[in-house]
Every structure is written in C-alpha cells, then in structure tokens.
Amino acid sequence: MKKYLTAAVAAGAILCAAPVMAQSLGEKTGVNAALGVTPSTQDFATQAAVSDMFEIESAKLAVERTSDAPTKAFAQQMITDHTKTSQELKGLVSSASLQVNLPTSLDKSHQDKLDRLRSLNGAEFTDAYHKMQEDAHKDAVSLFKRYASGGESAPLKDWAGKTLPALEHHLQVADDLNK
C-alpha cells in the first residue's frame, strides 16, 4: 500500500509540475506536443529544420528504392516542398535577425529512422517509409499549429501559418499511402 501511495504522490507531483517543466523541455521529448505547449522559437526552428532534413533524405531513399509509383511521386514532392521550406526558414532566420541556431545535421532520433530505412528494401522499405511519413507529418502539423497560434517571433509565426496547409496536405497523402 505504501508503495502505491508513494507512486501516486510522485505521479501527482509530476502532473502538477508538467506545465512548468514542459516550457523548458526540448520539443523533441514530445511533452510540449502532448500538453499543447507552444514551442520556443529555438525549439520550433530546430525541429522544423530537422524535419525538413529528414524529409529530404528519406525521400531521396524512397525515389531510389521503391517501385511503387505513388510513393515515388510523393517522395519527389517531399524533396521539392521541404527543400523550399528549408530555404525559407534559413532566409527568415537571417533576415529577421533571430538569435536562433539552425542544426546542420539530423538529431539522433531522426538519424536512427534514416538508418533503419537504409537497411530495408522492397515492400519492407515502402511500408516503413509510409509509416514514418505519416508520423513525421503528424508531428510537423502539431509543431507548426502550436507555433502559428502562439509563437514569439512574428515572421516565423506568420511563416508557420502559411506553411501549415501544405503540411496538412502532406499528412493526408501520407495517410492515404499508409492504408
């Protein structure tokens, strides 16, 4: 009984502190998304940049490895669209004189996903790519919605809002491919 009481108190303390802690936790933990917390400008820019890099690199693999025409077409569109948003983000960060450091490589989580894709071929590759695209775009839609509604930087907030419809479309197509 004492063990359960201790666990309940600990869980309660975590839940009560979660909104405060979530603001200081990186976006990559998923806590901000679960609680609907607006990411900081640095977290938004970092996650948007990493997301673009992952989309581009995984799509290049898909173009090479899949024989499925709709998947190939989707992957080519991901290369085009995410190259564009990556360039826009870099331009906004420099033109708005934001104190933001954009990453130049994938984080461990995205690198692991890319490495997993590299180890697959054929239908296994295509199925894994579809699932990863659906998950990645769910995350991106959440990130961009939260920043567009409450972000600190007006230029990035505006860009997030303008980019969101394309990400929602990508999610819909990824969802359709994953069926």
mmCIF file of C-alpha atoms in Angstrom:
data_model
loop_
_atom_site.group_PDB
_atom_site.id
_atom_site.type_symbol
_atom_site.label_atom_id
_atom_site.label_comp_id
_atom_site.label_asym_id
_atom_site.label_seq_id
_atom_site.Cartn_x
_atom_site.Cartn_y
_atom_site.Cartn_z
ATOM 1 C CA MET A 1 0.000 0.000 0.000
ATOM 2 C CA LYS A 2 2.792 2.375 0.903
ATOM 3 C CA LYS A 3 4.433 1.704 -2.484
ATOM 4 C CA TYR A 4 1.220 2.676 -4.321
ATOM 5 C CA LEU A 5 0.796 5.809 -2.248
ATOM 6 C CA THR A 6 4.372 6.886 -2.994
ATOM 7 C CA ALA A 7 3.851 6.252 -6.713
ATOM 8 C CA ALA A 8 0.571 8.216 -6.696
ATOM 9 C CA VAL A 9 2.183 11.182 -4.925
ATOM 10 C CA ALA A 10 5.113 11.145 -7.356
ATOM 11 C CA ALA A 11 2.774 10.957 -10.350
ATOM 12 C CA GLY A 12 0.679 13.815 -8.978
ATOM 13 C CA ALA A 13 3.756 15.959 -8.447
ATOM 14 C CA ILE A 14 4.895 15.325 -11.999
ATOM 15 C CA LEU A 15 1.471 16.161 -13.424
ATOM 16 C CA CYS A 16 1.241 19.373 -11.419
ATOM 17 C CA ALA A 17 4.735 20.420 -12.449
ATOM 18 C CA ALA A 18 4.385 19.314 -16.077
ATOM 19 C CA PRO A 19 3.127 22.639 -17.458
ATOM 20 C CA VAL A 20 6.042 24.466 -15.862
ATOM 21 C CA MET A 21 8.595 21.818 -16.853
ATOM 22 C CA ALA A 22 7.226 21.478 -20.389
ATOM 23 C CA GLN A 23 8.203 25.042 -21.190
ATOM 24 C CA SER A 24 11.842 24.243 -20.504
ATOM 25 C CA LEU A 25 11.904 20.763 -22.045
ATOM 26 C CA GLY A 26 13.004 20.444 -25.620
ATOM 27 C CA GLU A 27 10.366 19.900 -28.246
ATOM 28 C CA LYS A 28 11.901 16.542 -29.092
ATOM 29 C CA THR A 29 10.693 14.997 -25.819
ATOM 30 C CA GLY A 30 7.104 15.147 -27.035
ATOM 31 C CA VAL A 31 5.921 16.673 -23.756
ATOM 32 C CA ASN A 32 5.192 20.064 -25.339
ATOM 33 C CA ALA A 33 3.066 18.459 -28.053
ATOM 34 C CA ALA A 34 1.168 16.293 -25.568
ATOM 35 C CA LEU A 35 0.354 19.320 -23.419
ATOM 36 C CA GLY A 36 -0.261 21.660 -26.368
ATOM 37 C CA VAL A 37 2.531 24.000 -25.251
ATOM 38 C CA THR A 38 3.824 26.486 -27.810
ATOM 39 C CA PRO A 39 7.460 25.697 -28.577
ATOM 40 C CA SER A 40 10.142 28.300 -28.030
ATOM 41 C CA THR A 41 11.473 29.952 -31.164
ATOM 42 C CA GLN A 42 14.699 27.939 -30.881
ATOM 43 C CA ASP A 43 12.802 24.647 -30.455
ATOM 44 C CA PHE A 44 10.488 25.469 -33.356
ATOM 45 C CA ALA A 45 13.336 26.397 -35.690
ATOM 46 C CA THR A 46 15.398 23.363 -34.666
ATOM 47 C CA GLN A 47 12.572 20.883 -35.098
ATOM 48 C CA ALA A 48 11.396 22.451 -38.372
ATOM 49 C CA ALA A 49 14.938 22.277 -39.780
ATOM 50 C CA VAL A 50 15.488 18.683 -38.625
ATOM 51 C CA SER A 51 12.101 17.699 -40.014
ATOM 52 C CA ASP A 52 12.984 19.190 -43.410
ATOM 53 C CA MET A 53 16.354 17.411 -43.460
ATOM 54 C CA PHE A 54 14.728 14.087 -42.596
ATOM 55 C CA GLU A 55 12.007 14.538 -45.209
ATOM 56 C CA ILE A 56 14.539 15.316 -47.926
ATOM 57 C CA GLU A 57 16.938 12.480 -47.093
ATOM 58 C CA SER A 58 14.250 9.832 -46.578
ATOM 59 C CA ALA A 59 12.520 10.918 -49.788
ATOM 60 C CA LYS A 60 15.767 10.574 -51.741
ATOM 61 C CA LEU A 61 15.967 6.988 -50.492
ATOM 62 C CA ALA A 62 12.356 6.387 -51.491
ATOM 63 C CA VAL A 63 12.962 7.661 -55.005
ATOM 64 C CA GLU A 64 15.861 5.192 -55.309
ATOM 65 C CA ARG A 65 14.365 2.168 -53.537
ATOM 66 C CA THR A 66 10.658 1.944 -54.157
ATOM 67 C CA SER A 67 8.992 0.695 -57.303
ATOM 68 C CA ASP A 68 5.595 1.997 -56.184
ATOM 69 C CA ALA A 69 4.700 4.929 -58.478
ATOM 70 C CA PRO A 70 2.505 6.847 -55.968
ATOM 71 C CA THR A 71 5.223 6.550 -53.314
ATOM 72 C CA LYS A 72 7.873 7.734 -55.773
ATOM 73 C CA ALA A 73 5.719 10.725 -56.767
ATOM 74 C CA PHE A 74 5.086 11.588 -53.102
ATOM 75 C CA ALA A 75 8.792 11.315 -52.319
ATOM 76 C CA GLN A 76 9.709 13.619 -55.199
ATOM 77 C CA GLN A 77 7.148 16.139 -53.937
ATOM 78 C CA MET A 78 8.673 15.899 -50.433
ATOM 79 C CA ILE A 79 12.102 16.729 -51.850
ATOM 80 C CA THR A 80 10.722 19.754 -53.695
ATOM 81 C CA ASP A 81 8.497 21.074 -50.907
ATOM 82 C CA HIS A 82 10.875 20.505 -47.999
ATOM 83 C CA THR A 83 13.849 21.945 -49.882
ATOM 84 C CA LYS A 84 11.720 25.065 -50.395
ATOM 85 C CA THR A 85 10.662 25.311 -46.735
ATOM 86 C CA SER A 86 14.226 24.682 -45.600
ATOM 87 C CA GLN A 87 15.446 27.596 -47.711
ATOM 88 C CA GLU A 88 12.594 29.794 -46.494
ATOM 89 C CA LEU A 89 13.400 29.002 -42.854
ATOM 90 C CA LYS A 90 17.092 29.829 -43.337
ATOM 91 C CA GLY A 91 16.153 33.090 -45.021
ATOM 92 C CA LEU A 92 13.709 34.056 -42.278
ATOM 93 C CA VAL A 93 16.169 33.298 -39.508
ATOM 94 C CA SER A 94 18.825 35.512 -41.071
ATOM 95 C CA SER A 95 16.542 38.318 -42.285
ATOM 96 C CA ALA A 96 14.626 38.578 -39.021
ATOM 97 C CA SER A 97 17.930 38.673 -37.111
ATOM 98 C CA LEU A 98 16.730 35.939 -34.781
ATOM 99 C CA GLN A 99 19.078 34.555 -32.168
ATOM 100 C CA VAL A 100 18.469 31.021 -33.434
ATOM 101 C CA ASN A 101 20.993 28.347 -34.300
ATOM 102 C CA LEU A 102 19.781 26.040 -37.041
ATOM 103 C CA PRO A 103 21.113 22.487 -36.951
ATOM 104 C CA THR A 104 23.259 21.244 -39.808
ATOM 105 C CA SER A 105 22.612 17.549 -39.237
ATOM 106 C CA LEU A 106 19.865 15.242 -38.047
ATOM 107 C CA ASP A 107 19.323 14.573 -34.371
ATOM 108 C CA LYS A 108 19.826 11.006 -33.110
ATOM 109 C CA SER A 109 16.173 10.046 -33.349
ATOM 110 C CA HIS A 110 15.838 11.088 -36.992
ATOM 111 C CA GLN A 111 19.242 9.635 -37.878
ATOM 112 C CA ASP A 112 18.155 6.295 -36.395
ATOM 113 C CA LYS A 113 14.993 6.355 -38.526
ATOM 114 C CA LEU A 114 17.015 7.151 -41.636
ATOM 115 C CA ASP A 115 19.475 4.366 -40.835
ATOM 116 C CA ARG A 116 16.569 1.950 -40.411
ATOM 117 C CA LEU A 117 15.221 2.926 -43.830
ATOM 118 C CA ARG A 118 18.663 2.406 -45.344
ATOM 119 C CA SER A 119 18.640 -1.166 -44.043
ATOM 120 C CA LEU A 120 15.370 -2.027 -45.801
ATOM 121 C CA ASN A 121 14.428 -2.861 -49.365
ATOM 122 C CA GLY A 122 11.333 -3.641 -51.393
ATOM 123 C CA ALA A 123 7.938 -3.770 -49.715
ATOM 124 C CA GLU A 124 9.534 -3.538 -46.247
ATOM 125 C CA PHE A 125 11.145 -0.247 -47.217
ATOM 126 C CA THR A 126 7.955 1.129 -48.751
ATOM 127 C CA ASP A 127 5.824 0.167 -45.725
ATOM 128 C CA ALA A 128 8.317 1.671 -43.259
ATOM 129 C CA TYR A 129 8.627 4.842 -45.361
ATOM 130 C CA HIS A 130 4.841 5.267 -45.447
ATOM 131 C CA LYS A 131 4.550 4.865 -41.669
ATOM 132 C CA MET A 132 7.446 7.240 -40.985
ATOM 133 C CA GLN A 133 5.952 9.853 -43.315
ATOM 134 C CA GLU A 134 2.606 9.713 -41.596
ATOM 135 C CA ASP A 135 4.219 10.019 -38.148
ATOM 136 C CA ALA A 136 6.615 12.780 -39.246
ATOM 137 C CA HIS A 137 3.836 14.847 -40.754
ATOM 138 C CA LYS A 138 1.608 14.435 -37.685
ATOM 139 C CA ASP A 139 4.480 15.825 -35.630
ATOM 140 C CA ALA A 140 5.109 18.652 -38.106
ATOM 141 C CA VAL A 141 1.444 19.654 -38.234
ATOM 142 C CA SER A 142 1.337 19.778 -34.437
ATOM 143 C CA LEU A 143 4.568 21.788 -34.241
ATOM 144 C CA PHE A 144 3.511 24.327 -36.871
ATOM 145 C CA LYS A 145 -0.036 24.712 -35.479
ATOM 146 C CA ARG A 146 1.249 25.388 -31.993
ATOM 147 C CA TYR A 147 3.864 27.899 -33.168
ATOM 148 C CA ALA A 148 1.472 29.635 -35.582
ATOM 149 C CA SER A 149 -1.004 30.196 -32.763
ATOM 150 C CA GLY A 150 1.387 31.336 -30.054
ATOM 151 C CA GLY A 151 4.952 31.734 -31.295
ATOM 152 C CA GLU A 152 7.259 34.517 -30.135
ATOM 153 C CA SER A 153 8.635 35.659 -33.496
ATOM 154 C CA ALA A 154 6.051 37.378 -35.727
ATOM 155 C CA PRO A 155 7.846 36.470 -39.012
ATOM 156 C CA LEU A 156 8.240 32.802 -38.008
ATOM 157 C CA LYS A 157 4.693 32.684 -36.653
ATOM 158 C CA ASP A 158 3.363 34.013 -39.968
ATOM 159 C CA TRP A 159 5.511 31.558 -41.939
ATOM 160 C CA ALA A 160 4.329 28.648 -39.776
ATOM 161 C CA GLY A 161 0.721 29.595 -40.503
ATOM 162 C CA LYS A 162 1.348 29.884 -44.237
ATOM 163 C CA THR A 163 3.245 26.567 -44.343
ATOM 164 C CA LEU A 164 0.687 24.616 -42.315
ATOM 165 C CA PRO A 165 -1.797 23.883 -45.161
ATOM 166 C CA ALA A 166 0.930 22.209 -47.232
ATOM 167 C CA LEU A 167 1.966 20.084 -44.241
ATOM 168 C CA GLU A 168 -1.657 19.098 -43.639
ATOM 169 C CA HIS A 169 -1.892 18.076 -47.302
ATOM 170 C CA HIS A 170 1.322 16.039 -46.964
ATOM 171 C CA LEU A 171 -0.185 14.314 -43.915
ATOM 172 C CA GLN A 172 -3.343 13.453 -45.831
ATOM 173 C CA VAL A 173 -1.368 11.968 -48.728
ATOM 174 C CA ALA A 174 0.920 10.076 -46.326
ATOM 175 C CA ASP A 175 -2.137 8.733 -44.524
ATOM 176 C CA ASP A 176 -3.637 7.600 -47.834
ATOM 177 C CA LEU A 177 -0.378 5.891 -48.842
ATOM 178 C CA ASN A 178 -0.237 4.115 -45.482
ATOM 179 C CA LYS A 179 -3.630 2.427 -45.983
#
